[in-house]
Amino acid sequence: MKLKLYISLFICILSAAIVAQEATLKISVSKNKLGINQRLRVEFSIDKQGGENFTPPSFTNFKVVGGPSQSVSQSWINGNVSFQQSYTYIIEPTIKGEITIGSATVKIGGKLIKSDPAKIIVLDAVEIPKDPNDPNYIAQQNIHLVAEISQIRPYVGEGIYVEYRLYVSENVSVYDTSVTEAPTYVGFWNQDIKISDFPVKMGKYNGEDYRYIVLQKALLIPTKTGKLSIDPMKMDIVIGVPSGRSDFFGNAITRNVRREFASAKKIINPKELPIAGKPENFAGAVGAFDFTVSLSKDILKANETSLVEIAVSGKGNLKLFELPAIATPAELEMYQPERKERVRISSTGISGAVTDTYTVVPLFKGKYKIPSVSFSYFNPKEEQYKTIATDDFYVDVQEGKELVRADTTSSKKQTVLSADRNFRYIATKTHFVTVDKTDFFKSTLFYILLLLPMLAIPMGIYIGRKNEERNNDLVGNKLRKAQKLAKKYLSEAQKQLGKKEAFYEALERALHNYLKAKLGLETADISKEKIAEILENKKVEKNTILQFTEVLQSSDFARYTPYTANQMKEEFERAKNVIIQLDKQL
C-alpha cells in the first residue's frame, strides 16, 4: 500500500516539475553556410509537454525535401527532469545570398510560443567533399564574415551603423587576415568609426557558440529613398584546421588553409520623410535637437560689437543641414557668421553641437529689434516634426549719432555738383591717347631667352653623367633597393613600437611576407628549419640565415616575456639589417 503511495507521489512531483518549467521552442541548424547545391537539416525542439498546433515557418527561398520527422525523449538524471519533442526538416536553398528561416510557433497551455529566426548564407555551388575532414570544407563551415546592420528601414537622414564581425568556432584557428575588397556605401553619407583595439569576444551565431572580433564599423546616413545596397567586404584568411590525422604522440595535426570569405550583400530600404505636417522652414534636420539663440550684449554704443550665437545641439545628422539665418534691421551692420562644430561620431550616431556666431555692429543711436528665429527638425522615434522658436531680441544703442529720417512730405530741387568721387555726366566727346609700347626685340627678356639654351645644354650633360654614375654603381643601387624593401615590409612593425604583442606579431609577419614575395613561398605552411634549408639552397650566408631564424625565434619568445621599449627598437634594427643582407644575397 505504501509502495503505491510513493509511486503516486513520485509521478505527481515529476509532472509538477515538468509543468513548472518555462516552455521554449528552439531552432538548430546543421550548418550556417552552404552551397546552393547542398542540403540543410533544421530541427525545432520543445522542452515541455503539452505542445499542440505546431506550425513550421514558410521556408521562403527553400525547398523542403524531407520531413517533418518527429521524436520525443524524456529523462530523469540526478533528480532533474528533462523533456524534448522535436520536428526535423531537410531543406535545400533555391537562391544565393543571406536567407532567413522564419519563426515556427507552437501553442502550450493556451500560450503561443515562437522560435528565433536563423540566418543562413548560401554560396555558389560547391564540390561536396567525399571526406568530411577535408580542411577546405571544415574552414568554410567554421568561419563566418557577417555584416550586422542596426536597422534596415531607417528614415532618410536617420543614422544607422554597420558592424563587420568575423565569427570563428573553437575548432579552427586564424593566423592571418587581410581585406581584399572594402565595402562601398553608395547612397549614404558615411563615416568610419575608429576601433582602438580588436578584443576577442564570445557570442552566438545562429544559436551556436563562437569567438568573434569586430573588424570595422561605419556610421551610415541614407541620403535618398529606394533600395540601397551595401556591397560585401571580402577578406583573405589563413586558417589552421584539423587534418584528421595525429602525430606519434596522438596530438591532432593541423593544416594551414588560405580561403577568401565575403559578407553577404545587404539591402537598406530607407523611408521617405512624411509630407504631412512638414514645416516650411524644414532644412533636413533628422534626430533629437535643442535650439538656442543668445545675444552677448543688448545695451551698447554705436560702433561697439555684439555677438549673436545660434546653436543646435543634440543627436542626429548634425553635419547634413544648415542652421537658420537671423535677420537684422538695416541700422545694425551684420557680418558673415563663424561656424564652430563640436561633433562626436560613434557607433550610436552623431552627437554634439553646431554653432553660428554673427558679429553685429550698430551704426546709430536707438532701440532695434532682432526678430525671433525658428528651427524645425524631424524626430524619427516619435515620427513627427517639431519646431522650436525663440523670443524677439532688442538691442538698445544708448550713445552714438542720431539717425536722420528722410522728410518725404516736401522736395526741393538741388544743383548737382561734380567732384572726383561723384558720378559724372555722360561724356559727349572722346579723346584718345597713344599707349606707350616697348618692343620685345633686343629687350632684356629677349637676351635672357636667347642665352637660356646655351646654359641648359651643359647642365643637362652634367645631370646625365651623374645619373650614369649612379646607375653603374651596382653595389650602391642594390643597397638602396634593400633599404627600401626593409622599410616597406617593416613599416607596420615600426608603427607598433611600444605595444609588445602587436609589435612582435607585425615583426614576424613582415619577415614571412618578405620571403613570400621574394621566393614565392607560403611561409605560414613551413617551419623555421625548412626556411633555413631553403635559404641555404639559395646560397645565402650561414651567418645571415642564423640572424634571420634568431629574429623569428625572438619574436615568438618575446610575446610571453616582459620586454622594454629599447629591446623592441633593437629587435627592429636587427630585422631591418637581416632583410638588407638577405636582399643583397638573393
Coordinates of C-alpha atoms in Angstrom, one line a residue:
M1 CA 0.0 0.0 0.0
K2 CA 2.8 2.4 0.9
L3 CA 4.6 1.5 -2.3
K4 CA 1.6 2.6 -4.4
L5 CA 1.5 5.8 -2.4
Y6 CA 5.2 6.5 -3.0
I7 CA 4.8 5.8 -6.7
S8 CA 1.8 8.1 -7.0
L9 CA 3.7 10.9 -5.1
F10 CA 6.7 10.4 -7.4
I11 CA 4.6 10.7 -10.5
C12 CA 2.9 13.9 -9.1
I13 CA 6.2 15.5 -8.3
L14 CA 7.6 14.6 -11.8
S15 CA 4.5 16.1 -13.5
A16 CA 4.7 19.2 -11.4
A17 CA 8.4 19.7 -12.2
I18 CA 7.7 19.4 -16.0
V19 CA 4.7 21.8 -15.9
A20 CA 6.5 24.3 -13.7
Q21 CA 9.4 25.0 -16.1
E22 CA 9.1 27.8 -18.7
A23 CA 8.5 26.4 -22.2
T24 CA 10.8 27.3 -25.0
L25 CA 10.9 26.5 -28.7
K26 CA 14.4 26.4 -30.1
I27 CA 15.8 26.1 -33.6
S28 CA 19.1 24.4 -34.5
V29 CA 20.6 24.0 -38.0
S30 CA 23.2 21.6 -39.2
K31 CA 25.3 24.3 -40.9
N32 CA 25.2 28.1 -41.2
K33 CA 26.9 28.3 -44.5
L34 CA 26.4 26.0 -47.6
G35 CA 26.5 25.9 -51.3
I36 CA 23.3 26.2 -53.4
N37 CA 23.6 22.5 -54.3
Q38 CA 23.8 21.4 -50.7
R39 CA 21.1 20.4 -48.2
L40 CA 20.4 21.6 -44.6
R41 CA 18.8 19.9 -41.6
V42 CA 16.6 22.2 -39.4
E43 CA 15.3 21.0 -36.0
F44 CA 12.7 22.7 -33.9
S45 CA 12.6 21.4 -30.3
I46 CA 10.1 22.0 -27.5
D47 CA 11.3 21.4 -23.9
K48 CA 7.8 21.0 -22.3
Q49 CA 4.9 18.6 -22.7
G50 CA 1.5 19.6 -23.9
G51 CA 2.6 21.3 -27.2
E52 CA 0.0 21.4 -29.9
N53 CA -0.7 23.1 -33.2
F54 CA 2.9 23.2 -34.2
T55 CA 3.3 25.5 -37.2
P56 CA 6.6 25.5 -39.2
P57 CA 7.9 28.6 -40.9
S58 CA 7.1 29.1 -44.6
F59 CA 10.7 28.2 -45.6
T60 CA 10.7 31.0 -48.2
N61 CA 13.5 30.6 -50.7
F62 CA 14.0 27.0 -49.6
K63 CA 12.6 23.7 -51.0
V64 CA 11.5 21.1 -48.3
V65 CA 12.9 17.8 -49.5
G66 CA 12.3 15.8 -46.3
G67 CA 10.2 15.9 -43.1
P68 CA 8.8 16.7 -40.8
S69 CA 10.0 13.7 -38.7
Q70 CA 9.1 13.8 -35.1
S71 CA 10.8 12.4 -32.0
V72 CA 10.1 12.5 -28.2
S73 CA 12.6 12.0 -25.4
Q74 CA 12.3 12.2 -21.6
S75 CA 14.9 11.5 -18.9
W76 CA 15.4 11.7 -15.2
I77 CA 19.0 12.4 -14.1
N78 CA 20.0 13.2 -10.5
G79 CA 16.6 14.5 -9.7
N80 CA 16.4 16.7 -12.8
V81 CA 13.6 16.0 -15.3
S82 CA 14.1 16.8 -19.0
F83 CA 11.7 16.5 -21.9
Q84 CA 12.1 17.2 -25.6
Q85 CA 9.8 16.9 -28.5
S86 CA 11.4 17.8 -31.9
Y87 CA 10.3 18.3 -35.5
T88 CA 13.1 17.9 -38.1
Y89 CA 13.1 19.1 -41.8
I90 CA 15.6 18.6 -44.6
I91 CA 15.6 21.7 -46.9
E92 CA 17.5 22.9 -49.9
P93 CA 18.1 26.6 -50.9
T94 CA 16.8 27.9 -54.2
I95 CA 18.7 31.2 -54.3
K96 CA 22.1 32.6 -53.2
G97 CA 22.7 35.2 -50.5
E98 CA 21.8 35.6 -46.9
I99 CA 18.4 33.9 -46.3
T100 CA 16.4 34.0 -43.1
I101 CA 14.5 31.0 -41.8
G102 CA 11.4 32.5 -40.1
S103 CA 9.9 31.6 -36.7
A104 CA 8.0 28.4 -36.0
T105 CA 5.1 28.5 -33.5
V106 CA 3.5 26.1 -31.0
K107 CA 0.7 26.5 -28.5
I108 CA 1.3 25.3 -24.9
G109 CA -1.3 25.9 -22.2
G110 CA -3.1 28.4 -24.4
K111 CA 0.0 30.5 -24.9
L112 CA 1.7 30.9 -28.3
I113 CA 5.4 30.4 -28.3
K114 CA 7.8 31.4 -31.1
S115 CA 11.3 30.2 -32.1
D116 CA 14.0 32.7 -33.0
P117 CA 14.8 33.2 -36.8
A118 CA 18.0 31.8 -38.1
K119 CA 20.3 33.3 -40.8
I120 CA 21.8 31.0 -43.5
I121 CA 24.4 32.1 -46.0
V122 CA 24.1 30.4 -49.4
L123 CA 27.1 30.5 -51.7
D124 CA 27.9 29.2 -55.2
A125 CA 27.6 25.5 -55.9
V126 CA 30.4 23.6 -54.2
E127 CA 32.1 20.3 -54.9
I128 CA 30.8 18.3 -52.0
P129 CA 33.8 16.6 -50.3
K130 CA 34.0 12.9 -50.1
D131 CA 35.9 13.3 -46.9
P132 CA 34.2 15.3 -44.1
N133 CA 37.6 16.0 -42.6
D134 CA 38.6 18.0 -45.8
P135 CA 40.3 21.2 -44.5
N136 CA 38.6 23.5 -47.0
Y137 CA 35.2 22.1 -46.1
I138 CA 35.9 22.5 -42.3
A139 CA 37.2 26.1 -42.9
Q140 CA 34.0 27.0 -44.8
Q141 CA 31.8 25.7 -42.0
N142 CA 33.6 27.2 -39.0
I143 CA 34.3 30.8 -40.1
H144 CA 31.7 33.4 -41.0
L145 CA 32.2 37.0 -42.1
V146 CA 29.0 38.8 -41.1
A147 CA 27.7 42.4 -41.7
E148 CA 25.4 43.4 -38.8
I149 CA 23.1 46.3 -39.6
S150 CA 21.4 48.2 -36.7
Q151 CA 18.3 49.0 -38.8
I152 CA 17.2 48.2 -42.3
R153 CA 14.2 50.6 -42.6
P154 CA 15.5 54.0 -41.4
Y155 CA 14.2 57.4 -42.5
V156 CA 16.2 59.4 -45.0
G157 CA 18.6 61.4 -42.8
E158 CA 18.4 58.9 -39.9
G159 CA 21.7 57.4 -38.8
I160 CA 22.3 53.6 -38.7
Y161 CA 25.5 51.7 -38.3
V162 CA 27.1 48.6 -39.9
E163 CA 29.5 46.4 -38.0
Y164 CA 31.6 43.7 -39.7
R165 CA 32.2 40.7 -37.4
L166 CA 34.4 37.7 -38.0
Y167 CA 33.0 34.6 -36.2
V168 CA 35.4 31.8 -35.6
S169 CA 34.5 28.4 -33.9
E170 CA 36.6 26.7 -31.4
N171 CA 37.5 24.0 -33.9
V172 CA 39.8 26.2 -36.0
S173 CA 42.4 29.0 -35.5
V174 CA 43.1 32.2 -37.5
Y175 CA 46.7 33.1 -38.3
D176 CA 46.4 36.0 -40.8
T177 CA 43.7 38.2 -42.2
S178 CA 43.8 40.9 -45.0
V179 CA 40.9 42.9 -46.5
T180 CA 41.0 42.3 -50.3
E181 CA 37.9 44.4 -51.1
A182 CA 36.4 47.1 -48.8
P183 CA 32.6 47.6 -48.7
T184 CA 31.1 50.6 -50.6
Y185 CA 28.2 52.7 -49.4
V186 CA 26.5 54.3 -52.5
G187 CA 23.6 56.5 -51.5
F188 CA 24.8 57.1 -47.9
W189 CA 26.7 59.7 -46.1
N190 CA 29.3 57.6 -44.3
Q191 CA 31.9 57.9 -41.7
D192 CA 34.3 55.1 -40.4
I193 CA 34.3 54.6 -36.7
K194 CA 37.8 54.2 -35.3
I195 CA 38.4 50.9 -33.4
S196 CA 41.3 51.3 -30.9
D197 CA 41.8 47.5 -30.4
F198 CA 40.4 44.2 -31.5
P199 CA 39.4 42.2 -28.4
V200 CA 38.2 38.7 -28.9
K201 CA 34.6 38.3 -27.6
M202 CA 32.3 35.3 -27.0
G203 CA 28.9 35.3 -28.8
K204 CA 26.4 33.3 -30.6
Y205 CA 25.8 32.9 -34.3
N206 CA 22.6 31.2 -35.3
G207 CA 22.4 29.7 -31.8
E208 CA 25.9 28.3 -31.7
D209 CA 28.8 29.5 -29.6
Y210 CA 31.6 31.4 -31.4
R211 CA 34.5 33.6 -30.8
Y212 CA 34.4 36.9 -32.7
I213 CA 36.1 40.2 -33.3
V214 CA 34.7 43.4 -34.7
L215 CA 36.8 44.2 -37.8
Q216 CA 35.2 47.5 -38.9
K217 CA 32.4 49.9 -38.0
A218 CA 30.8 52.6 -40.0
L219 CA 28.1 55.2 -39.4
L220 CA 25.7 55.5 -42.4
I221 CA 23.1 58.1 -43.1
P222 CA 20.8 57.4 -46.2
T223 CA 20.5 60.5 -48.4
K224 CA 17.7 59.2 -50.7
T225 CA 14.9 56.6 -50.8
G226 CA 14.8 53.3 -52.8
K227 CA 16.8 50.1 -52.4
L228 CA 20.3 51.0 -51.3
S229 CA 22.8 48.2 -51.4
I230 CA 25.9 47.7 -49.1
D231 CA 28.3 45.7 -51.1
P232 CA 30.2 42.8 -49.4
M233 CA 33.5 43.1 -47.6
K234 CA 36.0 40.4 -48.9
M235 CA 38.9 39.0 -47.0
D236 CA 41.7 36.5 -47.4
I237 CA 42.2 34.4 -44.2
V238 CA 44.8 31.9 -43.3
I239 CA 43.2 29.2 -41.1
G240 CA 44.6 26.3 -39.1
V241 CA 42.2 23.4 -39.4
P242 CA 42.4 19.8 -38.1
S243 CA 43.7 17.5 -40.9
G244 CA 42.1 14.4 -39.4
R245 CA 45.5 12.9 -38.7
S246 CA 47.5 12.6 -35.4
D247 CA 51.3 12.7 -34.7
F248 CA 53.3 10.0 -32.9
F249 CA 52.1 11.2 -29.5
G250 CA 48.4 11.3 -30.5
N251 CA 48.2 15.1 -31.0
A252 CA 46.0 16.4 -33.8
I253 CA 47.9 17.6 -36.8
T254 CA 46.6 20.9 -38.2
R255 CA 47.0 22.3 -41.7
N256 CA 47.0 25.9 -42.8
V257 CA 44.5 26.8 -45.5
R258 CA 44.1 30.2 -47.2
R259 CA 40.5 31.0 -48.3
E260 CA 38.5 34.0 -49.4
F261 CA 35.5 35.0 -47.3
A262 CA 32.8 37.6 -48.1
S263 CA 30.0 39.1 -46.1
A264 CA 26.5 38.9 -47.6
K265 CA 25.2 41.8 -49.6
K266 CA 22.8 44.0 -47.5
I267 CA 19.8 45.9 -48.8
I268 CA 18.6 49.0 -46.9
N269 CA 15.2 50.5 -47.9
P270 CA 15.0 54.0 -46.4
K271 CA 11.6 55.5 -45.7
E272 CA 10.7 59.0 -47.1
L273 CA 10.1 61.7 -44.6
P274 CA 6.3 62.3 -44.3
I275 CA 4.8 65.2 -46.3
A276 CA 2.0 65.8 -43.8
G277 CA 2.9 68.4 -41.2
K278 CA 6.3 69.3 -42.8
P279 CA 7.2 72.9 -41.8
E280 CA 8.1 75.5 -44.5
N281 CA 11.5 76.2 -42.8
F282 CA 12.4 72.4 -42.5
A283 CA 16.0 72.1 -43.9
G284 CA 16.6 68.3 -43.5
A285 CA 17.5 68.0 -39.8
V286 CA 16.6 64.5 -38.5
G287 CA 17.2 63.5 -34.9
A288 CA 16.5 65.0 -31.4
F289 CA 17.8 68.5 -31.0
D290 CA 17.8 71.6 -28.8
F291 CA 17.9 75.1 -30.4
T292 CA 19.0 78.3 -28.7
V293 CA 19.8 81.9 -29.8
S294 CA 21.7 84.2 -27.4
L295 CA 23.0 87.8 -27.5
S296 CA 26.3 88.7 -25.8
K297 CA 25.2 92.4 -25.2
D298 CA 21.8 94.1 -25.5
I299 CA 23.0 97.6 -24.3
L300 CA 25.9 99.2 -26.1
K301 CA 27.2 102.2 -28.0
A302 CA 27.3 102.9 -31.7
N303 CA 30.2 101.0 -33.5
E304 CA 30.5 98.7 -30.5
T305 CA 30.2 95.0 -31.4
S306 CA 27.7 92.4 -30.1
L307 CA 27.7 88.7 -30.8
V308 CA 24.6 86.8 -31.8
E309 CA 25.0 83.0 -31.3
I310 CA 22.7 80.4 -33.0
A311 CA 23.3 76.8 -31.7
V312 CA 21.8 73.4 -32.5
S313 CA 22.8 70.6 -30.1
G314 CA 21.7 67.0 -29.7
K315 CA 21.9 63.8 -31.6
G316 CA 21.2 63.4 -35.3
N317 CA 22.6 64.4 -38.7
L318 CA 24.3 67.5 -37.4
K319 CA 26.7 67.7 -40.5
L320 CA 23.9 67.5 -43.1
F321 CA 21.8 70.6 -42.7
E322 CA 22.2 74.4 -42.5
L323 CA 21.3 76.4 -39.4
P324 CA 18.6 79.1 -39.8
A325 CA 19.8 82.6 -40.5
I326 CA 18.9 85.7 -38.5
A327 CA 17.5 89.0 -39.9
T328 CA 18.5 92.4 -38.5
P329 CA 17.4 95.9 -39.3
A330 CA 19.5 97.9 -41.8
E331 CA 20.8 100.1 -38.9
L332 CA 22.6 97.1 -37.5
E333 CA 25.5 96.0 -39.7
M334 CA 25.9 92.2 -39.6
Y335 CA 28.9 90.2 -40.8
Q336 CA 29.1 86.6 -42.1
P337 CA 28.8 84.0 -39.3
E338 CA 31.7 82.0 -37.9
R339 CA 30.9 78.2 -37.9
K340 CA 32.0 76.0 -34.9
E341 CA 31.4 72.3 -34.8
R342 CA 31.8 70.2 -31.6
V343 CA 30.7 66.9 -33.0
R344 CA 31.5 63.3 -31.9
I345 CA 30.8 60.3 -34.2
S346 CA 30.3 56.9 -32.6
S347 CA 28.5 53.7 -33.3
T348 CA 25.3 55.2 -31.8
G349 CA 25.3 58.1 -34.2
I350 CA 26.4 61.8 -34.4
S351 CA 26.1 63.9 -31.3
G352 CA 27.3 67.3 -30.2
A353 CA 26.6 70.9 -31.2
V354 CA 26.9 73.2 -34.2
T355 CA 27.1 77.0 -33.7
D356 CA 26.9 80.0 -36.0
T357 CA 28.2 83.3 -34.4
Y358 CA 27.2 86.6 -36.0
T359 CA 29.0 89.9 -35.3
V360 CA 26.6 92.8 -35.2
V361 CA 27.7 96.5 -35.2
P362 CA 25.1 99.3 -34.6
L363 CA 25.6 102.4 -36.7
F364 CA 23.2 104.8 -34.9
K365 CA 21.6 105.5 -31.6
G366 CA 18.2 103.9 -31.0
K367 CA 16.4 100.7 -30.0
Y368 CA 16.3 97.9 -32.6
K369 CA 14.6 94.6 -32.8
I370 CA 16.1 91.3 -33.9
P371 CA 13.1 89.1 -34.9
S372 CA 12.6 85.6 -33.5
V373 CA 14.2 82.7 -35.3
S374 CA 12.7 79.2 -35.6
F375 CA 14.2 75.8 -36.2
S376 CA 12.4 72.6 -37.4
Y377 CA 13.5 69.0 -37.3
F378 CA 12.0 65.5 -37.7
N379 CA 12.2 63.1 -34.8
P380 CA 12.3 59.6 -36.2
K381 CA 11.5 57.9 -32.9
E382 CA 8.3 59.9 -32.4
E383 CA 7.8 60.1 -36.2
Q384 CA 6.8 63.7 -36.2
Y385 CA 8.1 67.2 -37.0
K386 CA 9.0 69.6 -34.2
T387 CA 9.6 73.4 -34.3
I388 CA 11.4 75.5 -31.7
A389 CA 11.0 79.3 -31.9
T390 CA 13.0 81.9 -29.9
D391 CA 11.8 85.2 -28.5
D392 CA 12.5 88.6 -30.1
F393 CA 15.7 90.3 -29.0
Y394 CA 16.2 94.1 -28.6
V395 CA 19.4 96.0 -28.9
D396 CA 19.5 99.3 -27.1
V397 CA 22.1 101.7 -28.5
Q398 CA 22.4 104.5 -25.9
E399 CA 25.3 106.5 -27.4
G400 CA 26.0 107.5 -31.0
K401 CA 24.8 109.6 -33.9
E402 CA 21.1 110.2 -34.3
L403 CA 19.5 108.5 -37.3
V404 CA 18.2 111.4 -39.5
R405 CA 14.9 110.3 -41.1
A406 CA 14.3 111.5 -44.7
D407 CA 11.5 114.1 -45.0
T408 CA 9.1 112.7 -47.6
T409 CA 6.5 115.5 -47.3
S410 CA 8.5 118.1 -49.4
S411 CA 11.1 118.1 -52.0
K412 CA 13.5 120.8 -53.3
K413 CA 15.4 120.7 -56.5
Q414 CA 19.2 121.0 -55.9
T415 CA 22.1 121.6 -58.3
V416 CA 24.3 118.5 -58.9
L417 CA 27.9 119.3 -58.1
S418 CA 30.6 117.5 -60.0
A419 CA 33.6 116.1 -58.0
D420 CA 36.2 113.4 -58.5
R421 CA 34.4 111.0 -56.2
N422 CA 30.9 111.6 -57.6
F423 CA 29.2 110.2 -60.7
R424 CA 30.0 112.3 -63.7
Y425 CA 27.7 113.4 -66.6
I426 CA 27.7 111.3 -69.7
A427 CA 30.7 112.3 -71.9
T428 CA 29.7 113.5 -75.4
K429 CA 33.3 113.7 -76.9
T430 CA 36.2 111.3 -76.8
H431 CA 40.0 111.9 -76.7
F432 CA 42.3 109.0 -77.4
V433 CA 46.0 108.9 -76.3
T434 CA 48.6 106.5 -77.8
V435 CA 49.7 103.9 -75.3
D436 CA 53.5 103.6 -74.9
K437 CA 54.6 100.2 -76.1
T438 CA 58.1 98.6 -75.8
D439 CA 59.3 96.2 -78.4
F440 CA 60.2 92.6 -77.4
F441 CA 63.2 92.5 -79.9
K442 CA 66.5 93.4 -78.2
S443 CA 64.8 93.7 -74.8
T444 CA 66.3 92.2 -71.6
L445 CA 63.9 89.3 -71.7
F446 CA 64.8 88.6 -75.4
Y447 CA 68.5 88.2 -74.5
I448 CA 67.7 86.0 -71.4
L449 CA 65.7 83.6 -73.5
L450 CA 68.4 83.6 -76.2
L451 CA 71.1 82.6 -73.7
L452 CA 68.9 80.0 -71.8
P453 CA 69.5 77.1 -74.2
M454 CA 73.3 77.6 -74.0
L455 CA 73.1 77.3 -70.2
A456 CA 70.7 74.4 -70.3
I457 CA 73.0 72.1 -72.5
P458 CA 76.0 71.8 -70.1
M459 CA 73.5 71.4 -67.1
G460 CA 71.8 68.5 -69.0
I461 CA 75.2 66.9 -69.7
Y462 CA 76.2 67.2 -66.0
I463 CA 73.0 65.7 -64.8
G464 CA 73.2 62.9 -67.3
R465 CA 76.7 61.9 -66.2
K466 CA 75.6 61.9 -62.6
N467 CA 72.7 59.6 -63.4
E468 CA 75.0 57.3 -65.4
E469 CA 77.5 57.1 -62.5
R470 CA 74.6 56.3 -60.1
N471 CA 73.3 53.6 -62.5
N472 CA 76.7 52.0 -62.8
D473 CA 77.1 51.8 -59.0
L474 CA 75.6 48.3 -58.8
V475 CA 76.5 47.8 -55.1
G476 CA 75.1 51.1 -54.1
N477 CA 71.9 50.6 -56.1
K478 CA 71.4 47.1 -54.5
L479 CA 72.0 48.5 -51.1
R480 CA 69.5 51.4 -51.6
K481 CA 66.9 48.9 -53.0
A482 CA 67.4 46.6 -50.0
Q483 CA 66.9 49.5 -47.6
K484 CA 63.7 50.5 -49.4
L485 CA 62.4 46.9 -49.2
A486 CA 63.2 46.7 -45.4
K487 CA 61.4 50.0 -44.8
K488 CA 58.4 48.8 -46.8
Y489 CA 58.0 45.4 -45.0
L490 CA 58.7 46.7 -41.5
S491 CA 56.5 49.9 -41.7
E492 CA 53.7 48.2 -39.7
A493 CA 56.0 46.9 -37.0
Q494 CA 57.5 50.4 -36.7
K495 CA 54.0 51.8 -36.0
Q496 CA 53.5 49.3 -33.2
L497 CA 56.8 50.1 -31.3
G498 CA 56.0 50.2 -27.6
K499 CA 53.0 47.7 -27.9
K500 CA 54.7 44.4 -27.2
E501 CA 52.3 41.8 -28.6
A502 CA 51.2 43.9 -31.6
F503 CA 54.9 44.8 -32.4
Y504 CA 56.2 41.2 -32.4
E505 CA 53.2 39.9 -34.4
A506 CA 53.8 42.6 -37.0
L507 CA 57.6 41.9 -37.0
E508 CA 57.1 38.1 -37.6
R509 CA 54.5 38.8 -40.3
A510 CA 56.9 41.2 -42.1
L511 CA 59.7 38.6 -42.2
H512 CA 57.2 36.0 -43.6
N513 CA 55.8 38.4 -46.1
Y514 CA 59.3 39.3 -47.4
L515 CA 60.2 35.7 -48.0
K516 CA 56.8 35.1 -49.6
A517 CA 57.3 38.0 -52.0
K518 CA 61.0 37.2 -52.7
L519 CA 60.9 33.4 -53.0
G520 CA 57.2 32.8 -53.8
L521 CA 56.8 30.7 -50.6
E522 CA 53.8 30.2 -48.4
T523 CA 55.9 30.5 -45.2
A524 CA 52.9 30.0 -42.9
D525 CA 53.0 26.3 -44.0
I526 CA 56.6 25.6 -43.2
S527 CA 58.8 25.5 -40.1
K528 CA 61.8 27.7 -39.3
E529 CA 64.1 24.7 -40.0
K530 CA 62.6 24.4 -43.5
I531 CA 63.1 28.1 -44.1
A532 CA 66.7 27.8 -43.1
E533 CA 67.2 24.9 -45.5
I534 CA 65.6 26.8 -48.4
L535 CA 67.9 29.8 -47.8
E536 CA 70.9 27.6 -47.7
N537 CA 70.0 26.2 -51.1
K538 CA 69.8 29.8 -52.3
K539 CA 73.5 30.3 -51.4
V540 CA 72.7 32.7 -48.5
E541 CA 75.5 33.0 -45.9
K542 CA 75.1 30.9 -42.8
N543 CA 75.5 33.9 -40.5
T544 CA 72.6 35.7 -42.3
I545 CA 70.4 32.6 -42.0
L546 CA 71.2 32.3 -38.3
Q547 CA 70.3 36.0 -37.7
F548 CA 67.0 35.6 -39.6
T549 CA 66.0 32.5 -37.6
E550 CA 67.1 34.2 -34.3
V551 CA 64.8 37.2 -35.0
L552 CA 61.9 34.8 -35.7
Q553 CA 62.5 32.8 -32.5
S554 CA 63.0 36.0 -30.5
S555 CA 59.6 37.3 -31.8
D556 CA 57.9 34.1 -30.7
F557 CA 59.6 34.1 -27.3
A558 CA 59.1 37.8 -26.6
R559 CA 55.3 37.6 -26.6
Y560 CA 55.3 35.7 -23.3
T561 CA 58.1 37.5 -21.5
P562 CA 58.5 41.2 -20.4
Y563 CA 60.3 43.3 -22.9
T564 CA 61.3 47.0 -22.8
A565 CA 60.8 49.6 -25.5
N566 CA 64.6 49.7 -26.0
Q567 CA 64.7 45.9 -26.6
M568 CA 61.9 46.3 -29.2
K569 CA 63.9 49.0 -31.0
E570 CA 67.0 46.7 -31.0
E571 CA 64.9 43.8 -32.5
F572 CA 63.5 46.2 -35.1
E573 CA 67.1 47.2 -36.2
R574 CA 68.1 43.5 -36.3
A575 CA 65.2 42.7 -38.5
K576 CA 65.9 45.6 -40.8
N577 CA 69.6 44.6 -41.2
V578 CA 68.6 41.0 -41.8
I579 CA 66.3 41.9 -44.7
I580 CA 69.0 44.2 -46.2
Q581 CA 71.6 41.4 -46.0
L582 CA 69.2 38.8 -47.5
D583 CA 68.2 41.1 -50.3
K584 CA 71.8 41.7 -51.2
Q585 CA 72.4 37.9 -51.5
L586 CA 69.2 36.6 -53.1

